[in-house]
Amino acid sequence: MISFFANIFGYVLNWFYGFVGNYGLAIILFSIVLKLIMLPISIKQQKTMKKSAKIQEKMRELQDKYKNNPEKLNQETLELYKTEKMSPFSGCFSAIAQILILFAVFYLVRSPLTYMKKVDTELINQYTNEIEQAEDGKKSTYPEIAVIKQKGTEDDRVYINMEFLGLDLSSVPTQSLNDWRVYIIPALYVLTSFVSMRMTTAMQTKKKEENKETNELDAVAQANKSMSYIMPIMSVSIAIIAPLGLALYWLISNLLMIVERLVLNRFLKNEEEA
């Protein structure tokens, strides 16, 4: 399934690449289009998050009322969700979609000749074997990236212009330790991840204050708070071992997500007031 989506994304990315002639610009345009496609899901997720915060007080009342009757608590909880027209699994589809996209884009950036340029597998294997023989059998972590770097100037079929603002988007930070510039995009990505997570936590905390809850944050909120620190660490761990094209996609996606949340928060707030 992931390969299927990577193939579809590859067609879109290659179309943009053919239009602008630059891998970095193509990734930016691809990120914007993908975010627009996912916008209805994002709106629904944002509404679900706000609605979920609103029914937390009712949930606490039910938990106190039926703390000695788990079966009745489950019945009343389901009835509450039904009354509020909300499913306990509302966020599952969004989470699954985001995971699929995450891995599909990783596949795409890791193997751009296969998924983006649709280069024949035999040609890729031929060039990969030639490169390995020239390097005494040493295998590359990203064979197709190595083919682009070493064979792209000789064969247009495996050429992709990956120069972007003075950076080579085919570079892998852990393999380019002498070039500090390869850490610019991963660092910006981690920073925007931190900002995005903080925005989510702040929004949930604000809702709790609006509901006049004086208890400490519940387990879910505490977990989200912890994730605001853990996610940047996990993010940089992935970003520094992958080609910079992936980190660029994540960076643009995070920037778009921050703008999206600011706009949706404003829009949904006005909708609630109305």
Coordinates of C-alpha atoms in Angstrom, one line a residue:
M1 CA 0.0 0.0 0.0
I2 CA 2.8 2.4 0.9
S3 CA 4.4 1.8 -2.5
F4 CA 1.1 2.5 -4.2
F5 CA 0.9 6.0 -2.6
A6 CA 4.6 6.6 -3.2
N7 CA 3.9 5.9 -6.9
I8 CA 1.0 8.4 -7.0
F9 CA 3.0 11.0 -5.1
G10 CA 5.9 10.4 -7.6
Y11 CA 3.7 11.3 -10.6
V12 CA 2.7 14.5 -8.9
L13 CA 6.2 15.4 -7.8
N14 CA 7.6 14.7 -11.2
W15 CA 5.0 16.9 -12.8
F16 CA 6.0 19.8 -10.6
Y17 CA 9.7 19.0 -11.3
G18 CA 9.0 19.1 -15.0
F19 CA 7.3 22.5 -14.6
V20 CA 10.0 24.2 -12.3
G21 CA 13.1 22.1 -13.1
N22 CA 14.2 22.1 -9.5
Y23 CA 13.7 19.2 -7.0
G24 CA 13.5 21.6 -4.0
L25 CA 10.8 23.8 -5.5
A26 CA 8.9 20.7 -6.7
I27 CA 8.9 19.4 -3.1
I28 CA 7.5 22.8 -1.9
L29 CA 4.7 22.8 -4.4
F30 CA 4.0 19.2 -3.8
S31 CA 3.8 19.9 0.0
I32 CA 1.3 22.7 -0.6
V33 CA -0.9 20.7 -2.9
L34 CA -0.9 17.7 -0.4
K35 CA -1.8 20.0 2.4
L36 CA -4.7 21.4 0.5
I37 CA -5.9 17.9 -0.3
M38 CA -5.7 17.0 3.4
L39 CA -7.4 20.3 4.5
P40 CA -10.9 18.7 4.9
I41 CA -9.5 16.1 7.2
S42 CA -7.5 18.7 9.1
I43 CA -10.7 20.8 9.6
K44 CA -12.5 17.8 10.9
Q45 CA -9.7 16.9 13.2
Q46 CA -9.5 20.4 14.6
K47 CA -13.3 20.4 15.2
T48 CA -13.0 17.0 16.8
M49 CA -10.2 18.3 19.1
K50 CA -12.3 21.3 20.2
K51 CA -15.4 19.2 20.7
S52 CA -13.5 16.6 22.6
A53 CA -12.2 19.2 25.0
K54 CA -15.8 20.4 25.6
I55 CA -17.2 17.0 26.6
Q56 CA -14.3 16.3 29.0
E57 CA -16.3 17.8 31.9
K58 CA -19.3 15.7 31.1
M59 CA -17.0 12.7 31.0
R60 CA -15.6 13.4 34.4
E61 CA -19.1 13.7 35.8
L62 CA -20.0 10.3 34.4
Q63 CA -16.8 8.8 35.8
D64 CA -17.6 10.1 39.3
K65 CA -21.2 9.1 39.1
Y66 CA -20.6 5.5 37.8
K67 CA -17.2 4.8 39.2
N68 CA -18.5 1.6 40.8
N69 CA -20.4 0.5 37.8
P70 CA -18.1 0.1 34.8
E71 CA -20.8 -1.4 32.6
K72 CA -23.2 1.6 33.1
L73 CA -20.3 4.0 32.6
N74 CA -19.5 2.4 29.2
Q75 CA -23.2 2.7 28.2
E76 CA -23.4 6.3 29.3
T77 CA -20.1 7.2 27.6
L78 CA -21.4 5.8 24.3
E79 CA -24.6 7.6 24.7
L80 CA -22.7 10.9 25.4
Y81 CA -20.7 10.4 22.2
K82 CA -23.9 9.7 20.3
T83 CA -25.6 12.8 21.7
E84 CA -22.7 14.9 20.8
K85 CA -22.5 13.3 17.3
M86 CA -18.9 12.3 17.9
S87 CA -17.1 9.0 17.6
P88 CA -14.6 7.7 20.1
F89 CA -12.4 6.8 17.1
S90 CA -12.8 10.1 15.3
G91 CA -9.1 10.8 15.2
C92 CA -8.1 7.3 14.0
F93 CA -8.6 7.9 10.3
S94 CA -6.6 11.1 10.4
A95 CA -3.7 9.4 12.3
I96 CA -3.7 6.5 9.8
A97 CA -3.7 8.9 6.8
Q98 CA -0.8 10.9 8.3
I99 CA 1.3 7.7 8.9
L100 CA 0.6 6.4 5.4
I101 CA 1.7 9.8 3.9
L102 CA 4.8 9.9 6.2
F103 CA 6.1 6.5 4.9
A104 CA 5.0 7.1 1.3
V105 CA 7.0 10.3 1.1
F106 CA 10.0 8.6 2.8
Y107 CA 9.8 5.9 0.1
L108 CA 9.6 8.6 -2.6
V109 CA 12.5 10.6 -1.3
R110 CA 14.6 7.5 -0.7
S111 CA 14.0 6.2 -4.2
P112 CA 13.2 9.1 -6.5
L113 CA 14.4 7.3 -9.6
T114 CA 11.8 4.5 -9.0
Y115 CA 8.8 6.5 -7.8
M116 CA 9.4 9.9 -9.3
K117 CA 11.3 9.4 -12.6
K118 CA 10.0 5.9 -13.2
V119 CA 13.4 4.8 -14.4
D120 CA 13.7 1.1 -15.5
T121 CA 14.8 -1.1 -12.6
E122 CA 17.4 -2.9 -14.7
L123 CA 19.1 0.4 -15.4
I124 CA 19.1 1.4 -11.7
N125 CA 20.6 -2.0 -10.8
Q126 CA 23.2 -1.7 -13.5
Y127 CA 24.4 1.6 -12.3
T128 CA 24.2 0.5 -8.6
N129 CA 26.4 -2.5 -9.3
E130 CA 28.9 -0.3 -11.2
I131 CA 29.1 2.1 -8.3
E132 CA 29.6 -0.7 -5.8
Q133 CA 32.4 -2.3 -7.9
A134 CA 34.1 1.1 -8.1
E135 CA 34.0 1.4 -4.3
D136 CA 35.2 -2.2 -3.6
G137 CA 31.8 -3.6 -2.9
K138 CA 30.7 -1.0 -0.4
K139 CA 26.9 -0.7 -0.5
S140 CA 25.2 2.7 -0.3
T141 CA 22.4 3.3 2.2
Y142 CA 20.5 5.0 -0.5
P143 CA 21.5 3.4 -3.8
E144 CA 19.4 5.6 -6.0
I145 CA 20.7 8.8 -4.5
A146 CA 24.3 7.5 -5.2
V147 CA 23.2 6.8 -8.8
I148 CA 21.9 10.3 -9.2
K149 CA 25.1 11.8 -7.8
Q150 CA 27.6 9.7 -9.8
K151 CA 25.7 8.9 -13.0
G152 CA 23.4 11.8 -13.4
T153 CA 25.9 13.9 -15.3
E154 CA 26.5 11.1 -17.7
D155 CA 22.9 10.0 -18.3
D156 CA 19.9 12.3 -18.4
R157 CA 17.6 9.4 -17.5
V158 CA 18.9 9.4 -14.0
Y159 CA 19.5 13.1 -13.6
I160 CA 17.6 15.2 -11.0
N161 CA 18.5 18.8 -10.2
M162 CA 18.8 18.6 -6.4
E163 CA 20.6 21.9 -5.9
F164 CA 18.4 24.2 -3.7
L165 CA 19.5 27.5 -2.2
G166 CA 23.1 26.3 -2.2
L167 CA 22.2 22.9 -0.6
D168 CA 22.3 19.5 -2.2
L169 CA 19.0 17.8 -1.3
S170 CA 20.5 14.4 -2.0
S171 CA 23.0 14.9 0.9
V172 CA 22.5 12.8 4.1
P173 CA 23.7 14.8 7.2
T174 CA 25.3 11.8 8.8
Q175 CA 27.3 11.2 5.6
S176 CA 28.3 14.9 5.3
L177 CA 29.8 15.7 8.7
N178 CA 32.2 18.2 7.3
D179 CA 29.5 20.4 5.8
W180 CA 27.5 22.3 8.5
R181 CA 25.0 23.5 5.9
V182 CA 23.3 20.1 5.8
Y183 CA 22.0 20.6 9.3
I184 CA 20.2 23.9 8.5
I185 CA 17.0 22.2 7.2
P186 CA 16.8 19.5 9.9
A187 CA 17.3 22.1 12.6
L188 CA 14.5 24.3 11.2
Y189 CA 12.3 21.3 10.9
V190 CA 12.9 20.4 14.6
L191 CA 12.2 24.0 15.6
T192 CA 8.9 24.1 13.7
S193 CA 8.0 20.7 15.2
F194 CA 8.5 22.1 18.6
V195 CA 6.3 25.2 17.8
S196 CA 3.6 23.0 16.3
M197 CA 3.5 20.7 19.4
R198 CA 3.5 23.6 21.8
M199 CA 0.5 25.1 19.9
T200 CA -1.4 21.9 20.3
T201 CA -0.7 21.7 24.0
A202 CA -1.5 25.3 24.5
M203 CA -4.9 24.9 22.8
Q204 CA -5.8 21.9 24.9
T205 CA -4.7 23.7 28.1
K206 CA -6.8 26.8 27.1
K207 CA -9.9 24.6 26.6
K208 CA -9.4 23.2 30.1
E209 CA -9.2 26.7 31.6
E210 CA -12.4 27.7 29.7
N211 CA -14.1 24.7 31.2
K212 CA -12.9 25.9 34.7
E213 CA -11.2 22.6 35.5
T214 CA -8.9 22.9 38.4
N215 CA -7.5 19.4 38.4
E216 CA -4.1 18.7 37.0
L217 CA -3.9 17.8 33.3
D218 CA -5.2 14.3 32.6
A219 CA -3.1 11.5 31.3
V220 CA -3.7 12.4 27.6
A221 CA -2.7 16.0 28.1
Q222 CA 0.4 15.0 30.1
A223 CA 1.4 12.7 27.3
N224 CA 1.0 15.5 24.7
K225 CA 3.1 17.7 26.9
S226 CA 5.8 15.1 27.0
M227 CA 5.6 14.6 23.3
S228 CA 6.3 18.3 22.7
Y229 CA 9.8 17.5 23.9
I230 CA 10.2 14.0 22.6
M231 CA 9.0 14.6 19.1
P232 CA 11.8 17.1 18.2
I233 CA 14.4 14.6 19.4
M234 CA 12.8 11.8 17.4
S235 CA 12.5 14.1 14.4
V236 CA 16.1 15.1 14.2
S237 CA 17.1 11.5 14.7
I238 CA 15.2 10.6 11.4
A239 CA 16.1 13.8 9.6
I240 CA 19.9 13.4 10.0
I241 CA 19.9 9.9 8.5
A242 CA 17.7 10.6 5.5
P243 CA 18.3 12.7 2.4
L244 CA 17.7 16.4 2.9
G245 CA 14.7 16.2 0.5
L246 CA 12.7 14.5 3.3
A247 CA 13.6 17.1 5.9
L248 CA 12.6 19.8 3.4
Y249 CA 9.2 18.2 2.9
W250 CA 8.7 17.9 6.6
L251 CA 9.8 21.5 7.2
I252 CA 7.4 22.9 4.6
S253 CA 4.6 20.7 5.9
N254 CA 5.2 22.0 9.5
L255 CA 5.2 25.6 8.4
L256 CA 1.9 25.0 6.5
M257 CA 0.5 23.2 9.5
I258 CA 1.3 26.1 11.8
V259 CA -0.4 28.6 9.4
E260 CA -3.3 26.2 9.0
R261 CA -3.9 25.9 12.8
L262 CA -3.7 29.6 13.3
V263 CA -6.3 30.2 10.5
L264 CA -8.6 27.3 11.6
N265 CA -8.5 28.4 15.2
R266 CA -9.6 31.8 14.2
F267 CA -12.2 30.5 11.8
L268 CA -13.6 28.0 14.3
K269 CA -13.6 30.5 17.1
N270 CA -15.7 32.9 15.0
E271 CA -18.0 30.0 14.0
E272 CA -18.5 29.2 17.7
E273 CA -19.3 32.8 18.6
A274 CA -21.7 33.1 15.7

